[in-house]
């Protein structure tokens, strides 16, 4: 690999198209009636290569950035078809022959749950779904002129994060193969290398406010706003990561409705109609820094838990976007194991 000190001014882009064929995973027995056939579809993407103009690019072995479109026919009239648009990163290993892609975006489902016309679809409660897809594939560029090949396995997840019930969600695992097409074959910029620099920081303190709308698993119970106040300390471990320790205070208004419903309709559950809907948790976490973006993972435990909902352990995974050294915006999925509770939108400060 060539190393240069000059600034890269040219852009190298390529397209890829990969049809796939797979199976819906039975992650929840409630969707067993929906697994009737093998879904198929394709991924179509525009990718832009990086060459080290920014430090983070060389640190992560010069990944690609891109946008992608995923079409997936669930091969089930009840589930319909999913159409998704994503932003993605491609990371490379084994002399850039093995590619790992992670994409995050929004999908549109053509046939969500309807109490009268499509009551069997307990996987998707709304047209709009949050979606994540992963690809691990072997890739070779420019095998025949501008054309290259790729082949591997895909995992595609669809969920509305309990924005509206029902929300059992689906996960599809598939095999795929396709073609690459180089849009700029005449451009061959050199990779820019940077000397590794040690990053040291004192412990930083963070405050975050998160909010959104969600619904319990009881269909028709209504959508309600929630508010979450978080405070935590973090400590950088180096250029790419930090560890976190903090607390969350949850004001989840959908629990008010759920407490009232269960106490009145299912007295055998022994739910106190006056139970507090608020919760308090302690969490530990990790932050992976990628340029002005970072990936956050947290594992928490409720220390104040007056009403039993999905267990005391919770987890959060999300993205942060920094605006300068202090302020950031965040979007995250809060869940209990694989059971989503809410899609959270937040704003915070790091002091």
PDB file of N, CA, C and O in Angstrom, residues 14-19 42-45 47 64 88 90 92 96-101 133 135-143 147-154 175-181:
ATOM      1  N   UNK A  14     -17.856   3.625  -6.683  1.00  0.00           N
ATOM      2  CA  UNK A  14     -18.295   2.437  -7.410  1.00  0.00           C
ATOM      3  C   UNK A  14     -19.709   2.062  -6.996  1.00  0.00           C
ATOM      4  O   UNK A  14     -20.183   2.427  -5.911  1.00  0.00           O
ATOM      5  N   UNK A  15     -20.394   1.366  -7.894  1.00  0.00           N
ATOM      6  CA  UNK A  15     -21.728   0.832  -7.641  1.00  0.00           C
ATOM      7  C   UNK A  15     -21.622  -0.657  -7.353  1.00  0.00           C
ATOM      8  O   UNK A  15     -20.716  -1.340  -7.840  1.00  0.00           O
ATOM      9  N   UNK A  16     -22.559  -1.177  -6.548  1.00  0.00           N
ATOM     10  CA  UNK A  16     -22.664  -2.632  -6.430  1.00  0.00           C
ATOM     11  C   UNK A  16     -24.133  -3.041  -6.408  1.00  0.00           C
ATOM     12  O   UNK A  16     -24.990  -2.294  -5.933  1.00  0.00           O
ATOM     13  N   UNK A  17     -24.380  -4.218  -6.958  1.00  0.00           N
ATOM     14  CA  UNK A  17     -25.738  -4.767  -7.036  1.00  0.00           C
ATOM     15  C   UNK A  17     -25.657  -6.240  -6.649  1.00  0.00           C
ATOM     16  O   UNK A  17     -24.932  -7.010  -7.272  1.00  0.00           O
ATOM     17  N   UNK A  18     -26.407  -6.618  -5.572  1.00  0.00           N
ATOM     18  CA  UNK A  18     -26.320  -7.985  -5.045  1.00  0.00           C
ATOM     19  C   UNK A  18     -27.707  -8.544  -4.759  1.00  0.00           C
ATOM     20  O   UNK A  18     -28.330  -8.187  -3.742  1.00  0.00           O
ATOM     21  N   UNK A  19     -28.262  -9.404  -5.603  1.00  0.00           N
ATOM     22  CA  UNK A  19     -29.482 -10.135  -5.248  1.00  0.00           C
ATOM     23  C   UNK A  19     -29.216 -11.097  -4.093  1.00  0.00           C
ATOM     24  O   UNK A  19     -28.085 -11.573  -3.911  1.00  0.00           O
ATOM     25  N   UNK A  42     -32.793  -7.578  -3.246  1.00  0.00           N
ATOM     26  CA  UNK A  42     -31.483  -7.147  -3.709  1.00  0.00           C
ATOM     27  C   UNK A  42     -31.027  -5.918  -2.919  1.00  0.00           C
ATOM     28  O   UNK A  42     -31.838  -5.196  -2.316  1.00  0.00           O
ATOM     29  N   UNK A  43     -29.707  -5.711  -2.930  1.00  0.00           N
ATOM     30  CA  UNK A  43     -29.082  -4.516  -2.367  1.00  0.00           C
ATOM     31  C   UNK A  43     -28.400  -3.772  -3.514  1.00  0.00           C
ATOM     32  O   UNK A  43     -27.612  -4.361  -4.261  1.00  0.00           O
ATOM     33  N   UNK A  44     -28.712  -2.483  -3.652  1.00  0.00           N
ATOM     34  CA  UNK A  44     -28.090  -1.641  -4.670  1.00  0.00           C
ATOM     35  C   UNK A  44     -27.454  -0.450  -3.975  1.00  0.00           C
ATOM     36  O   UNK A  44     -28.128   0.244  -3.192  1.00  0.00           O
ATOM     37  N   UNK A  45     -26.149  -0.203  -4.222  1.00  0.00           N
ATOM     38  CA  UNK A  45     -25.416   0.782  -3.429  1.00  0.00           C
ATOM     39  C   UNK A  45     -24.505   1.649  -4.270  1.00  0.00           C
ATOM     40  O   UNK A  45     -23.980   1.224  -5.310  1.00  0.00           O
ATOM     41  N   UNK A  47     -20.999   3.691  -3.478  1.00  0.00           N
ATOM     42  CA  UNK A  47     -19.943   3.707  -2.475  1.00  0.00           C
ATOM     43  C   UNK A  47     -18.864   4.726  -2.848  1.00  0.00           C
ATOM     44  O   UNK A  47     -18.516   4.878  -4.026  1.00  0.00           O
ATOM     45  N   UNK A  64     -15.097   2.481   3.138  1.00  0.00           N
ATOM     46  CA  UNK A  64     -15.954   3.196   2.199  1.00  0.00           C
ATOM     47  C   UNK A  64     -17.131   3.781   2.964  1.00  0.00           C
ATOM     48  O   UNK A  64     -17.590   3.224   3.972  1.00  0.00           O
ATOM     49  N   UNK A  88     -24.359   3.736   4.961  1.00  0.00           N
ATOM     50  CA  UNK A  88     -23.564   2.583   5.385  1.00  0.00           C
ATOM     51  C   UNK A  88     -22.068   2.880   5.359  1.00  0.00           C
ATOM     52  O   UNK A  88     -21.599   3.829   4.721  1.00  0.00           O
ATOM     53  N   UNK A  90     -18.392   0.530   4.786  1.00  0.00           N
ATOM     54  CA  UNK A  90     -17.751  -0.742   4.436  1.00  0.00           C
ATOM     55  C   UNK A  90     -16.366  -0.776   5.091  1.00  0.00           C
ATOM     56  O   UNK A  90     -15.538   0.096   4.822  1.00  0.00           O
ATOM     57  N   UNK A  92     -12.776  -3.088   5.810  1.00  0.00           N
ATOM     58  CA  UNK A  92     -12.028  -4.088   5.045  1.00  0.00           C
ATOM     59  C   UNK A  92     -11.020  -4.846   5.911  1.00  0.00           C
ATOM     60  O   UNK A  92     -10.413  -4.285   6.830  1.00  0.00           O
ATOM     61  N   UNK A  96      -8.004  -6.291   2.028  1.00  0.00           N
ATOM     62  CA  UNK A  96      -9.156  -5.651   1.395  1.00  0.00           C
ATOM     63  C   UNK A  96      -9.969  -6.592   0.514  1.00  0.00           C
ATOM     64  O   UNK A  96     -10.722  -6.155  -0.366  1.00  0.00           O
ATOM     65  N   UNK A  97      -9.862  -7.872   0.760  1.00  0.00           N
ATOM     66  CA  UNK A  97     -10.688  -8.850   0.034  1.00  0.00           C
ATOM     67  C   UNK A  97     -11.931  -9.259   0.814  1.00  0.00           C
ATOM     68  O   UNK A  97     -12.887  -9.791   0.244  1.00  0.00           O
ATOM     69  N   UNK A  98     -11.909  -9.033   2.135  1.00  0.00           N
ATOM     70  CA  UNK A  98     -13.075  -9.338   2.971  1.00  0.00           C
ATOM     71  C   UNK A  98     -13.680  -8.022   3.432  1.00  0.00           C
ATOM     72  O   UNK A  98     -13.008  -7.186   4.039  1.00  0.00           O
ATOM     73  N   UNK A  99     -14.957  -7.845   3.109  1.00  0.00           N
ATOM     74  CA  UNK A  99     -15.644  -6.597   3.433  1.00  0.00           C
ATOM     75  C   UNK A  99     -16.771  -6.850   4.433  1.00  0.00           C
ATOM     76  O   UNK A  99     -17.552  -7.795   4.285  1.00  0.00           O
ATOM     77  N   UNK A 100     -16.841  -5.995   5.455  1.00  0.00           N
ATOM     78  CA  UNK A 100     -17.960  -6.015   6.407  1.00  0.00           C
ATOM     79  C   UNK A 100     -18.697  -4.692   6.301  1.00  0.00           C
ATOM     80  O   UNK A 100     -18.103  -3.622   6.456  1.00  0.00           O
ATOM     81  N   UNK A 101     -19.989  -4.758   5.999  1.00  0.00           N
ATOM     82  CA  UNK A 101     -20.811  -3.557   5.852  1.00  0.00           C
ATOM     83  C   UNK A 101     -21.852  -3.493   6.953  1.00  0.00           C
ATOM     84  O   UNK A 101     -22.475  -4.506   7.300  1.00  0.00           O
ATOM     85  N   UNK A 133     -28.966  -3.381   8.451  1.00  0.00           N
ATOM     86  CA  UNK A 133     -28.524  -4.570   7.735  1.00  0.00           C
ATOM     87  C   UNK A 133     -27.013  -4.705   7.815  1.00  0.00           C
ATOM     88  O   UNK A 133     -26.281  -3.718   7.906  1.00  0.00           O
ATOM     89  N   UNK A 135     -23.609  -7.011   6.139  1.00  0.00           N
ATOM     90  CA  UNK A 135     -23.133  -7.862   5.047  1.00  0.00           C
ATOM     91  C   UNK A 135     -21.681  -8.249   5.331  1.00  0.00           C
ATOM     92  O   UNK A 135     -20.864  -7.393   5.696  1.00  0.00           O
ATOM     93  N   UNK A 136     -21.372  -9.518   5.158  1.00  0.00           N
ATOM     94  CA  UNK A 136     -19.996  -9.998   5.232  1.00  0.00           C
ATOM     95  C   UNK A 136     -19.738 -10.728   3.927  1.00  0.00           C
ATOM     96  O   UNK A 136     -20.370 -11.747   3.640  1.00  0.00           O
ATOM     97  N   UNK A 137     -18.788 -10.206   3.127  1.00  0.00           N
ATOM     98  CA  UNK A 137     -18.648 -10.758   1.788  1.00  0.00           C
ATOM     99  C   UNK A 137     -17.213 -10.672   1.271  1.00  0.00           C
ATOM    100  O   UNK A 137     -16.434  -9.805   1.661  1.00  0.00           O
ATOM    101  N   UNK A 138     -16.924 -11.604   0.392  1.00  0.00           N
ATOM    102  CA  UNK A 138     -15.668 -11.609  -0.350  1.00  0.00           C
ATOM    103  C   UNK A 138     -15.844 -10.702  -1.553  1.00  0.00           C
ATOM    104  O   UNK A 138     -16.864 -10.744  -2.247  1.00  0.00           O
ATOM    105  N   UNK A 139     -14.830  -9.863  -1.817  1.00  0.00           N
ATOM    106  CA  UNK A 139     -14.961  -8.878  -2.888  1.00  0.00           C
ATOM    107  C   UNK A 139     -13.676  -8.772  -3.696  1.00  0.00           C
ATOM    108  O   UNK A 139     -12.579  -8.749  -3.146  1.00  0.00           O
ATOM    109  N   UNK A 140     -13.815  -8.733  -5.002  1.00  0.00           N
ATOM    110  CA  UNK A 140     -12.692  -8.488  -5.918  1.00  0.00           C
ATOM    111  C   UNK A 140     -13.097  -7.424  -6.917  1.00  0.00           C
ATOM    112  O   UNK A 140     -14.103  -7.556  -7.609  1.00  0.00           O
ATOM    113  N   UNK A 141     -12.283  -6.377  -7.012  1.00  0.00           N
ATOM    114  CA  UNK A 141     -12.566  -5.279  -7.922  1.00  0.00           C
ATOM    115  C   UNK A 141     -11.853  -5.480  -9.269  1.00  0.00           C
ATOM    116  O   UNK A 141     -10.823  -6.132  -9.356  1.00  0.00           O
ATOM    117  N   UNK A 142     -12.427  -4.884 -10.315  1.00  0.00           N
ATOM    118  CA  UNK A 142     -11.797  -4.767 -11.634  1.00  0.00           C
ATOM    119  C   UNK A 142     -11.237  -6.097 -12.164  1.00  0.00           C
ATOM    120  O   UNK A 142     -10.115  -6.175 -12.632  1.00  0.00           O
ATOM    121  N   UNK A 143     -12.044  -7.126 -12.107  1.00  0.00           N
ATOM    122  CA  UNK A 143     -11.625  -8.401 -12.689  1.00  0.00           C
ATOM    123  C   UNK A 143     -11.759  -8.395 -14.203  1.00  0.00           C
ATOM    124  O   UNK A 143     -11.015  -9.068 -14.923  1.00  0.00           O
ATOM    125  N   UNK A 147     -15.656  -4.081 -14.127  1.00  0.00           N
ATOM    126  CA  UNK A 147     -16.490  -4.999 -13.368  1.00  0.00           C
ATOM    127  C   UNK A 147     -15.702  -5.805 -12.344  1.00  0.00           C
ATOM    128  O   UNK A 147     -14.569  -6.228 -12.595  1.00  0.00           O
ATOM    129  N   UNK A 148     -16.330  -6.026 -11.182  1.00  0.00           N
ATOM    130  CA  UNK A 148     -15.799  -6.905 -10.158  1.00  0.00           C
ATOM    131  C   UNK A 148     -16.914  -7.776  -9.617  1.00  0.00           C
ATOM    132  O   UNK A 148     -18.066  -7.688 -10.076  1.00  0.00           O
ATOM    133  N   UNK A 149     -16.599  -8.625  -8.646  1.00  0.00           N
ATOM    134  CA  UNK A 149     -17.592  -9.544  -8.084  1.00  0.00           C
ATOM    135  C   UNK A 149     -17.575  -9.470  -6.566  1.00  0.00           C
ATOM    136  O   UNK A 149     -16.587  -9.044  -5.953  1.00  0.00           O
ATOM    137  N   UNK A 150     -18.686  -9.900  -5.960  1.00  0.00           N
ATOM    138  CA  UNK A 150     -18.757 -10.037  -4.507  1.00  0.00           C
ATOM    139  C   UNK A 150     -19.777 -11.119  -4.174  1.00  0.00           C
ATOM    140  O   UNK A 150     -20.722 -11.366  -4.920  1.00  0.00           O
ATOM    141  N   UNK A 151     -19.584 -11.770  -3.026  1.00  0.00           N
ATOM    142  CA  UNK A 151     -20.501 -12.818  -2.578  1.00  0.00           C
ATOM    143  C   UNK A 151     -20.352 -12.974  -1.073  1.00  0.00           C
ATOM    144  O   UNK A 151     -19.248 -12.816  -0.528  1.00  0.00           O
ATOM    145  N   UNK A 152     -21.466 -13.277  -0.388  1.00  0.00           N
ATOM    146  CA  UNK A 152     -21.382 -13.444   1.050  1.00  0.00           C
ATOM    147  C   UNK A 152     -22.739 -13.659   1.683  1.00  0.00           C
ATOM    148  O   UNK A 152     -23.681 -14.140   1.041  1.00  0.00           O
ATOM    149  N   UNK A 153     -22.855 -13.280   2.960  1.00  0.00           N
ATOM    150  CA  UNK A 153     -24.088 -13.466   3.726  1.00  0.00           C
ATOM    151  C   UNK A 153     -24.591 -12.106   4.220  1.00  0.00           C
ATOM    152  O   UNK A 153     -23.804 -11.193   4.471  1.00  0.00           O
ATOM    153  N   UNK A 154     -25.916 -12.001   4.343  1.00  0.00           N
ATOM    154  CA  UNK A 154     -26.573 -10.763   4.774  1.00  0.00           C
ATOM    155  C   UNK A 154     -27.466 -11.053   5.973  1.00  0.00           C
ATOM    156  O   UNK A 154     -28.021 -12.161   6.101  1.00  0.00           O
ATOM    157  N   UNK A 175     -28.112 -15.428   1.698  1.00  0.00           N
ATOM    158  CA  UNK A 175     -26.876 -15.487   0.924  1.00  0.00           C
ATOM    159  C   UNK A 175     -27.070 -14.623  -0.317  1.00  0.00           C
ATOM    160  O   UNK A 175     -28.178 -14.516  -0.854  1.00  0.00           O
ATOM    161  N   UNK A 176     -25.980 -13.991  -0.749  1.00  0.00           N
ATOM    162  CA  UNK A 176     -26.099 -13.114  -1.900  1.00  0.00           C
ATOM    163  C   UNK A 176     -24.818 -13.089  -2.712  1.00  0.00           C
ATOM    164  O   UNK A 176     -23.740 -13.428  -2.218  1.00  0.00           O
ATOM    165  N   UNK A 177     -24.931 -12.684  -3.946  1.00  0.00           N
ATOM    166  CA  UNK A 177     -23.783 -12.529  -4.832  1.00  0.00           C
ATOM    167  C   UNK A 177     -24.134 -11.486  -5.871  1.00  0.00           C
ATOM    168  O   UNK A 177     -25.298 -11.331  -6.254  1.00  0.00           O
ATOM    169  N   UNK A 178     -23.111 -10.749  -6.320  1.00  0.00           N
ATOM    170  CA  UNK A 178     -23.412  -9.709  -7.280  1.00  0.00           C
ATOM    171  C   UNK A 178     -22.185  -9.121  -7.929  1.00  0.00           C
ATOM    172  O   UNK A 178     -21.087  -9.697  -7.881  1.00  0.00           O
ATOM    173  N   UNK A 179     -22.379  -7.939  -8.533  1.00  0.00           N
ATOM    174  CA  UNK A 179     -21.356  -7.291  -9.332  1.00  0.00           C
ATOM    175  C   UNK A 179     -21.010  -5.917  -8.781  1.00  0.00           C
ATOM    176  O   UNK A 179     -21.852  -5.243  -8.170  1.00  0.00           O
ATOM    177  N   UNK A 180     -19.753  -5.516  -9.014  1.00  0.00           N
ATOM    178  CA  UNK A 180     -19.277  -4.166  -8.739  1.00  0.00           C
ATOM    179  C   UNK A 180     -19.039  -3.468 -10.068  1.00  0.00           C
ATOM    180  O   UNK A 180     -18.614  -4.094 -11.044  1.00  0.00           O
ATOM    181  N   UNK A 181     -19.251  -2.149 -10.094  1.00  0.00           N
ATOM    182  CA  UNK A 181     -18.978  -1.373 -11.307  1.00  0.00           C
ATOM    183  C   UNK A 181     -18.251  -0.100 -10.914  1.00  0.00           C
ATOM    184  O   UNK A 181     -18.794   0.747 -10.197  1.00  0.00           O
TER     185      UNK A 181
END
